[in-house]
Amino acid sequence: MRDTWRRLLAGRWPYWLAKLYLKRRRYGCRALCSLALTGADQVRAWYRGERPVVWTTAFVPTELIYGMGIMPLAVEVIAALVTGMGLAPRLLSAAEASWYSSDLCSFHRTVMGGALLDWWPRPVALVASTHLCDGAPRLFHNLGRLYGVPVRIIDVPAEFSSEARAYVAGQLRELSRWLAEVTGRKFHPEGLARALDLSNQARSWLMEANRYRRSDPSPLPGQQALDFLWLGFMGQGGEAAAGIYRQLALELKARAEASGTGPSDRHRLLWLHLKPYYRTELWDLLSEHGAVVAFEEFSHVYWPELAPDSPWTGLAQKMLSHFSLGPVERRIEVIRQLVRDYGCTAVVQYGHWGCRQSNGSTGILKEALEKDGVPYLWLPGDCVDARTYAVGQTLTRLAAFLEMLEARRPPGGGAHRGERNGSGSRD
Ligand code: SF4
């Protein structure tokens, strides 16, 4: 990116104008507007280089990064952001022109394309984790060479013993020393304690928001909920997340209470994995059939509260708690629980191209859910690369599935099992 563009992105006026535009845009809920404004602040801070920027991959505990006064940049989020702005095709082409195969995950190709074109805020270091995504550490090794910056990989074993916890906790403690060295920021236990507290507050408000999402009719469509992933991947431990989740929870509470006597959802879906971040007709098709994404596995709070007196063990436990880590039975159990809790009548898995960790268990998930009498659809697609989006095929598959759900509805309706106002037990 030319230096003039970098200067523009760091300037005051472009952000003032961008925020004016963001404030005037229409959002599904006010919390999404707050999220967009916070995102704009964060982007400006990256380009201004106010503090060192460390790039991370999903599930690296950003509490540690914020706790040291460093700014995290989660690469998956940045790929989703530029996809929403219609810029991904240019970056994908740049990566492919440098021999990054189109068989690789498009989140990664977009990030690499942007790095090759020098679009991104430059990192001082890169931190990836091995859990779930095999491609992420490899991408970071390549990026480290490209930018000439050091890379640290957190090795997360797929086992849940106290030894595994101690092993990851030791790496995190060591990571704090390493970050201090490569960024020049000192590690202060009080900084980390503050970040853990903010993370716990965010967790608590997200759980509260999720509680209202049990309501029927659903107060928040899943395609909007999946935009809050910015906070999930990059906001934990930061100042903004708790406030935005709080705003969301209060909005959903008001909606759930106001719609208590309204018509119920016809079909409530549980959504697995992420969504297309470009414009798509998928959501219109769902609503034409009276279907709503009532909940998504990525919005599920799967980790325990972080104890301030054992920060490393707590963060290690959080990393190890992810439901997709280890045997597929863990993910199946969580899916079953979410189907029950959110009154879902069917499950749709968005099959993002190139994502082994999510798609590898498709057949097993289908078998397990169908045994429970829960219809399941694997919907192949791509979250980022709209060039491969086979519109007709995707819509036809989804429409056929929705018609099958309709045919299974008992006469007189009432197939769903959601709560009327989200007042059930907590997440
Ligand atoms: S979608 Fe899958 S392959 Fe791509 S970054 Fe996420 S976990 Fe990795």
Short mmCIF file of C-alpha atoms and ligand atoms in Angstrom, two decimals:
data_model
loop_
_atom_site.label_atom_id
_atom_site.label_comp_id
_atom_site.label_asym_id
_atom_site.label_seq_id
_atom_site.Cartn_x
_atom_site.Cartn_y
_atom_site.Cartn_z
CA MET A 1 0.00 0.00 0.00
CA ARG A 2 1.34 3.39 -0.90
CA ASP A 3 2.47 5.52 1.99
CA THR A 4 -0.16 8.16 1.22
CA TRP A 5 -2.85 5.55 1.87
CA ARG A 6 -1.20 4.54 5.10
CA ARG A 7 -1.09 8.17 6.19
CA LEU A 8 -4.74 8.58 5.23
CA LEU A 9 -5.72 5.53 7.26
CA ALA A 10 -3.88 6.93 10.26
CA GLY A 11 -5.39 10.39 9.89
CA ARG A 12 -8.20 12.01 11.84
CA TRP A 13 -10.50 13.18 9.04
CA PRO A 14 -10.93 9.91 7.16
CA TYR A 15 -12.03 8.27 10.42
CA TRP A 16 -14.30 11.12 11.30
CA LEU A 17 -16.00 10.68 7.91
CA ALA A 18 -16.01 6.88 8.20
CA LYS A 19 -17.63 7.09 11.62
CA LEU A 20 -20.22 9.53 10.34
CA TYR A 21 -21.07 7.03 7.62
CA LEU A 22 -21.11 4.11 10.08
CA LYS A 23 -23.44 5.98 12.43
CA ARG A 24 -25.91 6.60 9.63
CA ARG A 25 -25.93 3.06 8.30
CA ARG A 26 -28.80 0.73 9.10
CA TYR A 27 -27.96 -2.12 11.46
CA GLY A 28 -29.93 -5.07 12.75
CA CYS A 29 -29.26 -3.80 16.29
CA ARG A 30 -27.59 -0.82 17.97
CA ALA A 31 -24.85 -2.99 19.45
CA LEU A 32 -23.68 -3.72 15.89
CA CYS A 33 -23.31 0.02 15.29
CA SER A 34 -21.19 0.27 18.47
CA LEU A 35 -19.12 -2.63 17.21
CA ALA A 36 -18.54 -0.91 13.84
CA LEU A 37 -17.45 2.32 15.56
CA THR A 38 -15.12 0.44 17.89
CA GLY A 39 -13.70 -1.39 14.88
CA ALA A 40 -13.00 1.93 13.14
CA ASP A 41 -11.12 3.16 16.24
CA GLN A 42 -9.11 -0.02 16.34
CA VAL A 43 -8.17 0.17 12.65
CA ARG A 44 -6.99 3.77 13.08
CA ALA A 45 -4.95 2.83 16.17
CA TRP A 46 -3.24 0.05 14.17
CA TYR A 47 -2.27 2.34 11.33
CA ARG A 48 -1.19 5.13 13.66
CA GLY A 49 1.14 2.64 15.33
CA GLU A 50 0.13 4.01 18.75
CA ARG A 51 1.33 0.77 20.30
CA PRO A 52 3.03 -2.32 18.89
CA VAL A 53 0.75 -4.52 16.78
CA VAL A 54 0.99 -8.28 17.25
CA TRP A 55 -0.91 -10.45 14.81
CA THR A 56 -2.77 -13.43 16.24
CA THR A 57 -4.87 -16.32 15.01
CA ALA A 58 -8.27 -17.29 16.39
CA PHE A 59 -8.20 -18.61 19.98
CA VAL A 60 -4.85 -17.11 20.92
CA PRO A 61 -5.75 -15.56 24.32
CA THR A 62 -5.75 -11.84 23.54
CA GLU A 63 -6.08 -11.12 27.29
CA LEU A 64 -2.32 -11.57 27.48
CA ILE A 65 -1.75 -9.18 24.55
CA TYR A 66 -4.03 -6.44 25.92
CA GLY A 67 -2.64 -7.00 29.40
CA MET A 68 0.78 -5.90 28.11
CA GLY A 69 -0.54 -2.81 26.34
CA ILE A 70 -0.05 -4.38 22.90
CA MET A 71 -2.67 -4.26 20.13
CA PRO A 72 -3.79 -7.65 18.74
CA LEU A 73 -4.80 -8.04 15.12
CA ALA A 74 -6.65 -11.30 14.51
CA VAL A 75 -6.04 -12.22 10.90
CA GLU A 76 -9.34 -14.07 10.36
CA VAL A 77 -11.25 -10.96 11.45
CA ILE A 78 -9.35 -8.72 9.07
CA ALA A 79 -10.06 -11.13 6.21
CA ALA A 80 -13.79 -11.09 7.07
CA LEU A 81 -13.73 -7.29 7.27
CA VAL A 82 -12.25 -6.76 3.81
CA THR A 83 -14.62 -9.40 2.43
CA GLY A 84 -17.56 -7.34 3.69
CA MET A 85 -16.04 -4.31 1.92
CA GLY A 86 -15.81 -6.20 -1.38
CA LEU A 87 -11.98 -6.11 -1.43
CA ALA A 88 -11.21 -9.81 -0.95
CA PRO A 89 -11.09 -10.83 -4.67
CA ARG A 90 -8.12 -8.52 -5.30
CA LEU A 91 -6.21 -9.97 -2.35
CA LEU A 92 -7.10 -13.56 -3.24
CA SER A 93 -5.79 -12.99 -6.77
CA ALA A 94 -2.56 -11.49 -5.39
CA ALA A 95 -1.99 -14.59 -3.22
CA GLU A 96 -2.79 -16.96 -6.08
CA ALA A 97 -0.43 -15.09 -8.38
CA SER A 98 2.29 -15.94 -5.84
CA TRP A 99 1.44 -19.64 -5.95
CA TYR A 100 -0.87 -19.87 -2.93
CA SER A 101 -3.16 -22.63 -4.07
CA SER A 102 -6.89 -21.95 -4.28
CA ASP A 103 -7.31 -25.16 -2.32
CA LEU A 104 -6.10 -23.34 0.82
CA CYS A 105 -8.47 -21.61 3.22
CA SER A 106 -9.55 -18.27 1.74
CA PHE A 107 -9.16 -16.48 5.11
CA HIS A 108 -5.47 -17.32 4.89
CA ARG A 109 -5.12 -16.51 1.19
CA THR A 110 -6.75 -13.11 1.74
CA VAL A 111 -4.37 -12.30 4.58
CA MET A 112 -1.38 -13.41 2.54
CA GLY A 113 -2.57 -11.42 -0.50
CA GLY A 114 -2.92 -8.29 1.64
CA ALA A 115 0.54 -8.86 3.09
CA LEU A 116 2.07 -9.27 -0.37
CA LEU A 117 0.45 -5.98 -1.44
CA ASP A 118 1.52 -4.41 1.87
CA TRP A 119 -2.03 -3.40 2.81
CA TRP A 120 -1.99 -4.31 6.49
CA PRO A 121 -0.65 -2.54 9.58
CA ARG A 122 2.83 -3.99 9.94
CA PRO A 123 3.33 -6.42 12.83
CA VAL A 124 6.20 -6.48 15.30
CA ALA A 125 5.58 -10.18 16.00
CA LEU A 126 3.19 -13.00 15.15
CA VAL A 127 1.53 -15.45 17.56
CA ALA A 128 -0.42 -18.49 16.32
CA SER A 129 -1.87 -21.47 18.09
CA THR A 130 -1.94 -25.04 16.81
CA HIS A 131 -5.37 -25.86 18.03
CA LEU A 132 -8.09 -26.50 15.45
CA CYS A 133 -6.42 -24.89 12.45
CA ASP A 134 -3.46 -26.65 10.86
CA GLY A 135 -2.99 -23.91 8.28
CA ALA A 136 -2.59 -21.00 10.71
CA PRO A 137 0.93 -21.80 12.02
CA ARG A 138 2.15 -22.38 8.47
CA LEU A 139 0.66 -19.11 7.29
CA PHE A 140 2.38 -17.34 10.18
CA HIS A 141 5.76 -18.88 9.39
CA ASN A 142 5.44 -17.52 5.84
CA LEU A 143 4.27 -14.12 7.07
CA GLY A 144 7.15 -14.01 9.55
CA ARG A 145 9.61 -14.47 6.68
CA LEU A 146 7.81 -11.89 4.53
CA TYR A 147 7.82 -9.20 7.24
CA GLY A 148 11.07 -10.29 8.83
CA VAL A 149 9.49 -10.51 12.30
CA PRO A 150 9.63 -13.28 14.92
CA VAL A 151 6.91 -15.92 15.18
CA ARG A 152 5.76 -17.83 18.24
CA ILE A 153 3.50 -20.88 18.01
CA ILE A 154 1.51 -22.06 21.05
CA ASP A 155 1.35 -25.84 20.95
CA VAL A 156 -2.06 -26.94 22.26
CA PRO A 157 -2.40 -30.70 22.74
CA ALA A 158 -5.73 -32.41 22.13
CA GLU A 159 -5.97 -33.83 25.63
CA PHE A 160 -7.57 -32.52 28.79
CA SER A 161 -5.28 -33.65 31.58
CA SER A 162 -3.67 -31.48 34.26
CA GLU A 163 -0.35 -32.13 32.45
CA ALA A 164 -1.78 -30.63 29.26
CA ARG A 165 -3.00 -27.60 31.21
CA ALA A 166 0.39 -27.12 32.85
CA TYR A 167 2.12 -27.54 29.47
CA VAL A 168 0.03 -24.79 27.83
CA ALA A 169 0.20 -22.55 30.92
CA GLY A 170 4.02 -22.79 30.83
CA GLN A 171 4.05 -21.73 27.19
CA LEU A 172 1.82 -18.74 27.94
CA ARG A 173 4.05 -17.60 30.78
CA GLU A 174 7.03 -17.91 28.47
CA LEU A 175 5.10 -16.07 25.74
CA SER A 176 4.73 -13.06 28.06
CA ARG A 177 8.54 -12.93 28.46
CA TRP A 178 9.05 -13.26 24.74
CA LEU A 179 6.49 -10.54 23.95
CA ALA A 180 8.20 -8.20 26.41
CA GLU A 181 11.46 -8.82 24.61
CA VAL A 182 10.20 -8.38 21.04
CA THR A 183 7.83 -5.47 21.66
CA GLY A 184 9.74 -3.61 24.36
CA ARG A 185 6.64 -3.60 26.61
CA LYS A 186 7.06 -4.67 30.21
CA PHE A 187 4.89 -7.41 31.65
CA HIS A 188 2.96 -6.23 34.73
CA PRO A 189 0.77 -8.71 36.62
CA GLU A 190 -1.75 -5.89 37.29
CA GLY A 191 -2.14 -5.35 33.53
CA LEU A 192 -2.98 -9.00 33.03
CA ALA A 193 -5.33 -9.00 36.04
CA ARG A 194 -7.23 -6.06 34.53
CA ALA A 195 -7.47 -7.84 31.15
CA LEU A 196 -8.77 -11.01 32.83
CA ASP A 197 -11.38 -9.00 34.67
CA LEU A 198 -12.51 -7.32 31.42
CA SER A 199 -12.62 -10.71 29.74
CA ASN A 200 -14.78 -12.13 32.55
CA GLN A 201 -17.15 -9.17 32.29
CA ALA A 202 -17.45 -9.68 28.54
CA ARG A 203 -18.09 -13.39 29.06
CA SER A 204 -20.80 -12.69 31.57
CA TRP A 205 -22.63 -10.22 29.30
CA LEU A 206 -22.32 -12.53 26.31
CA MET A 207 -23.92 -15.29 28.37
CA GLU A 208 -26.69 -12.88 29.30
CA ALA A 209 -27.23 -11.98 25.63
CA ASN A 210 -27.27 -15.67 24.74
CA ARG A 211 -29.89 -16.33 27.40
CA TYR A 212 -32.32 -14.02 25.55
CA ARG A 213 -31.53 -15.78 22.31
CA ARG A 214 -33.43 -18.78 23.67
CA SER A 215 -36.58 -16.73 23.10
CA ASP A 216 -39.05 -17.65 20.43
CA PRO A 217 -39.36 -15.70 18.16
CA SER A 218 -35.63 -15.23 17.96
CA PRO A 219 -34.50 -11.70 18.91
CA LEU A 220 -31.27 -11.81 16.86
CA PRO A 221 -30.70 -13.58 13.53
CA GLY A 222 -27.52 -15.65 13.52
CA GLN A 223 -26.07 -13.88 10.49
CA GLN A 224 -25.89 -10.72 12.62
CA ALA A 225 -24.61 -12.59 15.66
CA LEU A 226 -21.69 -13.88 13.58
CA ASP A 227 -20.49 -10.29 13.09
CA PHE A 228 -19.75 -10.11 16.82
CA LEU A 229 -16.92 -12.54 16.19
CA TRP A 230 -14.68 -9.47 16.04
CA LEU A 231 -15.03 -9.38 19.82
CA GLY A 232 -14.74 -13.14 20.23
CA PHE A 233 -11.48 -13.38 18.29
CA MET A 234 -9.93 -10.03 19.07
CA GLY A 235 -11.79 -8.28 21.88
CA GLN A 236 -11.25 -10.57 24.86
CA GLY A 237 -9.37 -8.65 27.51
CA GLY A 238 -9.89 -5.30 25.73
CA GLU A 239 -11.87 -2.32 27.01
CA ALA A 240 -14.73 -2.43 24.49
CA ALA A 241 -16.11 -5.98 24.51
CA ALA A 242 -18.01 -5.99 27.82
CA GLY A 243 -19.81 -2.72 27.00
CA ILE A 244 -20.88 -3.91 23.55
CA TYR A 245 -22.09 -7.28 24.82
CA ARG A 246 -23.94 -5.48 27.63
CA GLN A 247 -25.67 -3.26 25.09
CA LEU A 248 -26.54 -6.34 23.05
CA ALA A 249 -27.92 -8.20 26.08
CA LEU A 250 -30.15 -5.27 27.07
CA GLU A 251 -31.40 -4.88 23.51
CA LEU A 252 -32.21 -8.56 23.24
CA LYS A 253 -33.94 -8.53 26.63
CA ALA A 254 -36.20 -5.69 25.46
CA ARG A 255 -36.90 -7.48 22.18
CA ALA A 256 -37.63 -10.80 23.87
CA GLU A 257 -40.05 -9.13 26.28
CA ALA A 258 -41.76 -7.13 23.55
CA SER A 259 -42.28 -10.10 21.26
CA GLY A 260 -43.53 -12.47 23.97
CA THR A 261 -46.97 -12.75 22.40
CA GLY A 262 -45.88 -12.55 18.73
CA PRO A 263 -45.87 -15.46 16.28
CA SER A 264 -43.27 -18.18 16.85
CA ASP A 265 -40.42 -19.03 14.50
CA ARG A 266 -41.42 -21.65 11.98
CA HIS A 267 -37.99 -23.30 11.84
CA ARG A 268 -35.17 -22.57 14.27
CA LEU A 269 -31.74 -23.53 12.97
CA LEU A 270 -28.45 -24.09 14.74
CA TRP A 271 -25.61 -22.85 12.50
CA LEU A 272 -22.23 -24.58 12.55
CA HIS A 273 -19.01 -22.81 11.58
CA LEU A 274 -18.97 -19.30 10.10
CA LYS A 275 -20.98 -17.55 7.36
CA PRO A 276 -20.30 -15.92 4.00
CA TYR A 277 -19.08 -12.39 4.77
CA TYR A 278 -20.00 -11.12 1.28
CA ARG A 279 -23.52 -10.37 0.10
CA THR A 280 -25.59 -13.49 -0.34
CA GLU A 281 -29.22 -14.40 -0.87
CA LEU A 282 -29.04 -17.17 1.76
CA TRP A 283 -30.64 -15.13 4.51
CA ASP A 284 -33.51 -13.96 2.31
CA LEU A 285 -34.22 -17.55 1.41
CA LEU A 286 -34.33 -18.53 5.07
CA SER A 287 -36.77 -15.79 5.92
CA GLU A 288 -38.98 -16.62 2.89
CA HIS A 289 -39.36 -20.08 4.45
CA GLY A 290 -39.98 -18.74 7.96
CA ALA A 291 -36.59 -20.09 9.11
CA VAL A 292 -34.19 -18.28 11.39
CA VAL A 293 -30.68 -19.04 12.61
CA ALA A 294 -31.57 -19.11 16.30
CA PHE A 295 -28.00 -19.77 17.45
CA GLU A 296 -24.48 -20.57 16.21
CA GLU A 297 -21.85 -22.80 17.77
CA PHE A 298 -19.34 -19.92 17.54
CA SER A 299 -21.44 -17.78 19.92
CA HIS A 300 -21.40 -20.48 22.60
CA VAL A 301 -19.51 -19.62 25.80
CA TYR A 302 -17.54 -22.81 26.30
CA TRP A 303 -14.84 -21.68 28.72
CA PRO A 304 -15.00 -21.17 32.50
CA GLU A 305 -14.49 -17.84 34.23
CA LEU A 306 -10.81 -16.84 34.47
CA ALA A 307 -9.49 -16.90 38.04
CA PRO A 308 -7.33 -13.81 38.76
CA ASP A 309 -5.04 -15.74 41.12
CA SER A 310 -4.03 -18.35 38.51
CA PRO A 311 -3.95 -16.44 35.20
CA TRP A 312 -1.78 -18.86 33.21
CA THR A 313 -3.75 -21.95 34.20
CA GLY A 314 -7.00 -20.12 33.56
CA LEU A 315 -5.96 -19.03 30.05
CA ALA A 316 -4.63 -22.52 29.32
CA GLN A 317 -7.92 -24.00 30.48
CA LYS A 318 -9.78 -21.60 28.21
CA MET A 319 -7.74 -22.72 25.20
CA LEU A 320 -8.18 -26.39 26.02
CA SER A 321 -11.93 -26.03 26.57
CA HIS A 322 -12.77 -25.44 22.93
CA PHE A 323 -15.41 -27.96 21.88
CA SER A 324 -13.73 -28.72 18.54
CA LEU A 325 -10.43 -29.66 20.13
CA GLY A 326 -9.88 -33.41 20.43
CA PRO A 327 -12.40 -36.18 19.79
CA VAL A 328 -15.45 -35.25 17.73
CA GLU A 329 -17.69 -36.52 20.54
CA ARG A 330 -17.01 -33.26 22.41
CA ARG A 331 -18.35 -31.18 19.55
CA ILE A 332 -21.34 -33.49 19.17
CA GLU A 333 -22.19 -33.11 22.87
CA VAL A 334 -22.06 -29.32 22.60
CA ILE A 335 -24.21 -29.35 19.45
CA ARG A 336 -26.78 -31.53 21.20
CA GLN A 337 -26.82 -29.18 24.16
CA LEU A 338 -27.24 -26.11 21.92
CA VAL A 339 -30.05 -27.77 19.96
CA ARG A 340 -31.87 -28.35 23.26
CA ASP A 341 -31.10 -24.98 24.86
CA TYR A 342 -32.04 -22.86 21.86
CA GLY A 343 -35.04 -24.93 20.76
CA CYS A 344 -33.51 -25.71 17.37
CA THR A 345 -35.33 -28.03 15.00
CA ALA A 346 -32.46 -28.56 12.57
CA VAL A 347 -28.73 -28.01 12.13
CA VAL A 348 -26.98 -26.39 9.15
CA GLN A 349 -23.23 -26.65 8.82
CA TYR A 350 -21.68 -24.08 6.51
CA GLY A 351 -18.94 -26.09 4.81
CA HIS A 352 -16.23 -23.48 4.29
CA TRP A 353 -13.92 -24.65 1.49
CA GLY A 354 -10.50 -25.81 2.70
CA CYS A 355 -11.40 -25.98 6.41
CA ARG A 356 -10.38 -29.46 7.47
CA GLN A 357 -11.12 -28.99 11.15
CA SER A 358 -14.76 -28.10 10.58
CA ASN A 359 -15.61 -30.28 7.60
CA GLY A 360 -13.64 -33.36 8.54
CA SER A 361 -16.35 -34.64 10.87
CA THR A 362 -19.35 -33.92 8.64
CA GLY A 363 -20.45 -37.53 8.18
CA ILE A 364 -20.15 -38.31 11.90
CA LEU A 365 -22.15 -35.21 12.88
CA LYS A 366 -24.86 -36.08 10.40
CA GLU A 367 -25.15 -39.62 11.70
CA ALA A 368 -25.22 -38.56 15.36
CA LEU A 369 -27.83 -35.84 14.84
CA GLU A 370 -30.06 -37.91 12.62
CA LYS A 371 -30.03 -40.61 15.29
CA ASP A 372 -31.51 -37.94 17.59
CA GLY A 373 -34.13 -37.07 14.97
CA VAL A 374 -32.52 -33.69 14.22
CA PRO A 375 -32.24 -33.00 10.46
CA TYR A 376 -28.78 -31.88 9.39
CA LEU A 377 -27.56 -30.13 6.23
CA TRP A 378 -23.98 -29.70 5.12
CA LEU A 379 -24.00 -26.62 2.90
CA PRO A 380 -20.72 -26.32 0.99
CA GLY A 381 -19.52 -22.77 0.37
CA ASP A 382 -16.82 -20.26 1.14
CA CYS A 383 -16.92 -17.51 3.77
CA VAL A 384 -14.57 -15.19 1.88
CA ASP A 385 -14.13 -16.21 -1.76
CA ALA A 386 -17.33 -15.16 -3.49
CA ARG A 387 -15.82 -16.18 -6.85
CA THR A 388 -16.50 -19.81 -5.95
CA TYR A 389 -20.00 -19.17 -4.64
CA ALA A 390 -22.33 -21.36 -6.73
CA VAL A 391 -25.46 -19.33 -6.06
CA GLY A 392 -27.99 -21.57 -7.79
CA GLN A 393 -26.65 -24.80 -6.33
CA THR A 394 -26.41 -23.42 -2.80
CA LEU A 395 -29.89 -21.94 -2.81
CA THR A 396 -31.40 -25.09 -4.33
CA ARG A 397 -29.85 -27.28 -1.62
CA LEU A 398 -30.99 -25.01 1.14
CA ALA A 399 -34.50 -24.64 -0.30
CA ALA A 400 -34.85 -28.44 -0.58
CA PHE A 401 -33.79 -28.80 3.06
CA LEU A 402 -36.26 -26.14 4.22
CA GLU A 403 -39.04 -27.81 2.25
CA MET A 404 -38.20 -31.10 3.94
CA LEU A 405 -38.41 -29.37 7.35
CA GLU A 406 -41.77 -27.91 6.40
CA ALA A 407 -43.06 -31.34 5.41
CA ARG A 408 -41.99 -32.71 8.81
CA ARG A 409 -43.84 -30.06 10.79
CA PRO A 410 -46.72 -31.50 12.74
CA PRO A 411 -50.16 -30.33 11.57
CA GLY A 412 -50.98 -27.03 13.23
CA GLY A 413 -47.27 -26.11 13.55
CA GLY A 414 -45.49 -25.81 16.89
CA ALA A 415 -42.49 -27.86 15.84
CA HIS A 416 -40.05 -25.56 17.61
CA ARG A 417 -39.04 -25.83 21.22
CA GLY A 418 -37.74 -22.35 21.99
CA GLU A 419 -38.76 -20.36 25.08
CA ARG A 420 -41.25 -17.54 24.89
CA ASN A 421 -39.07 -14.92 26.53
CA GLY A 422 -35.64 -16.36 27.21
CA SER A 423 -36.17 -16.70 30.95
CA GLY A 424 -34.77 -20.24 31.14
CA SER A 425 -31.63 -21.43 32.86
CA ARG A 426 -28.34 -19.64 32.13
CA ASP A 427 -25.85 -20.63 29.43
S1 SF4 B 1 -11.87 -21.48 8.41
FE1 SF4 B 1 -10.82 -23.35 9.08
S2 SF4 B 1 -8.93 -23.45 7.85
FE2 SF4 B 1 -9.74 -21.34 7.70
S3 SF4 B 1 -8.75 -20.19 9.31
FE3 SF4 B 1 -10.65 -20.95 10.20
S4 SF4 B 1 -10.13 -22.92 11.15
FE4 SF4 B 1 -8.43 -22.37 9.77
#
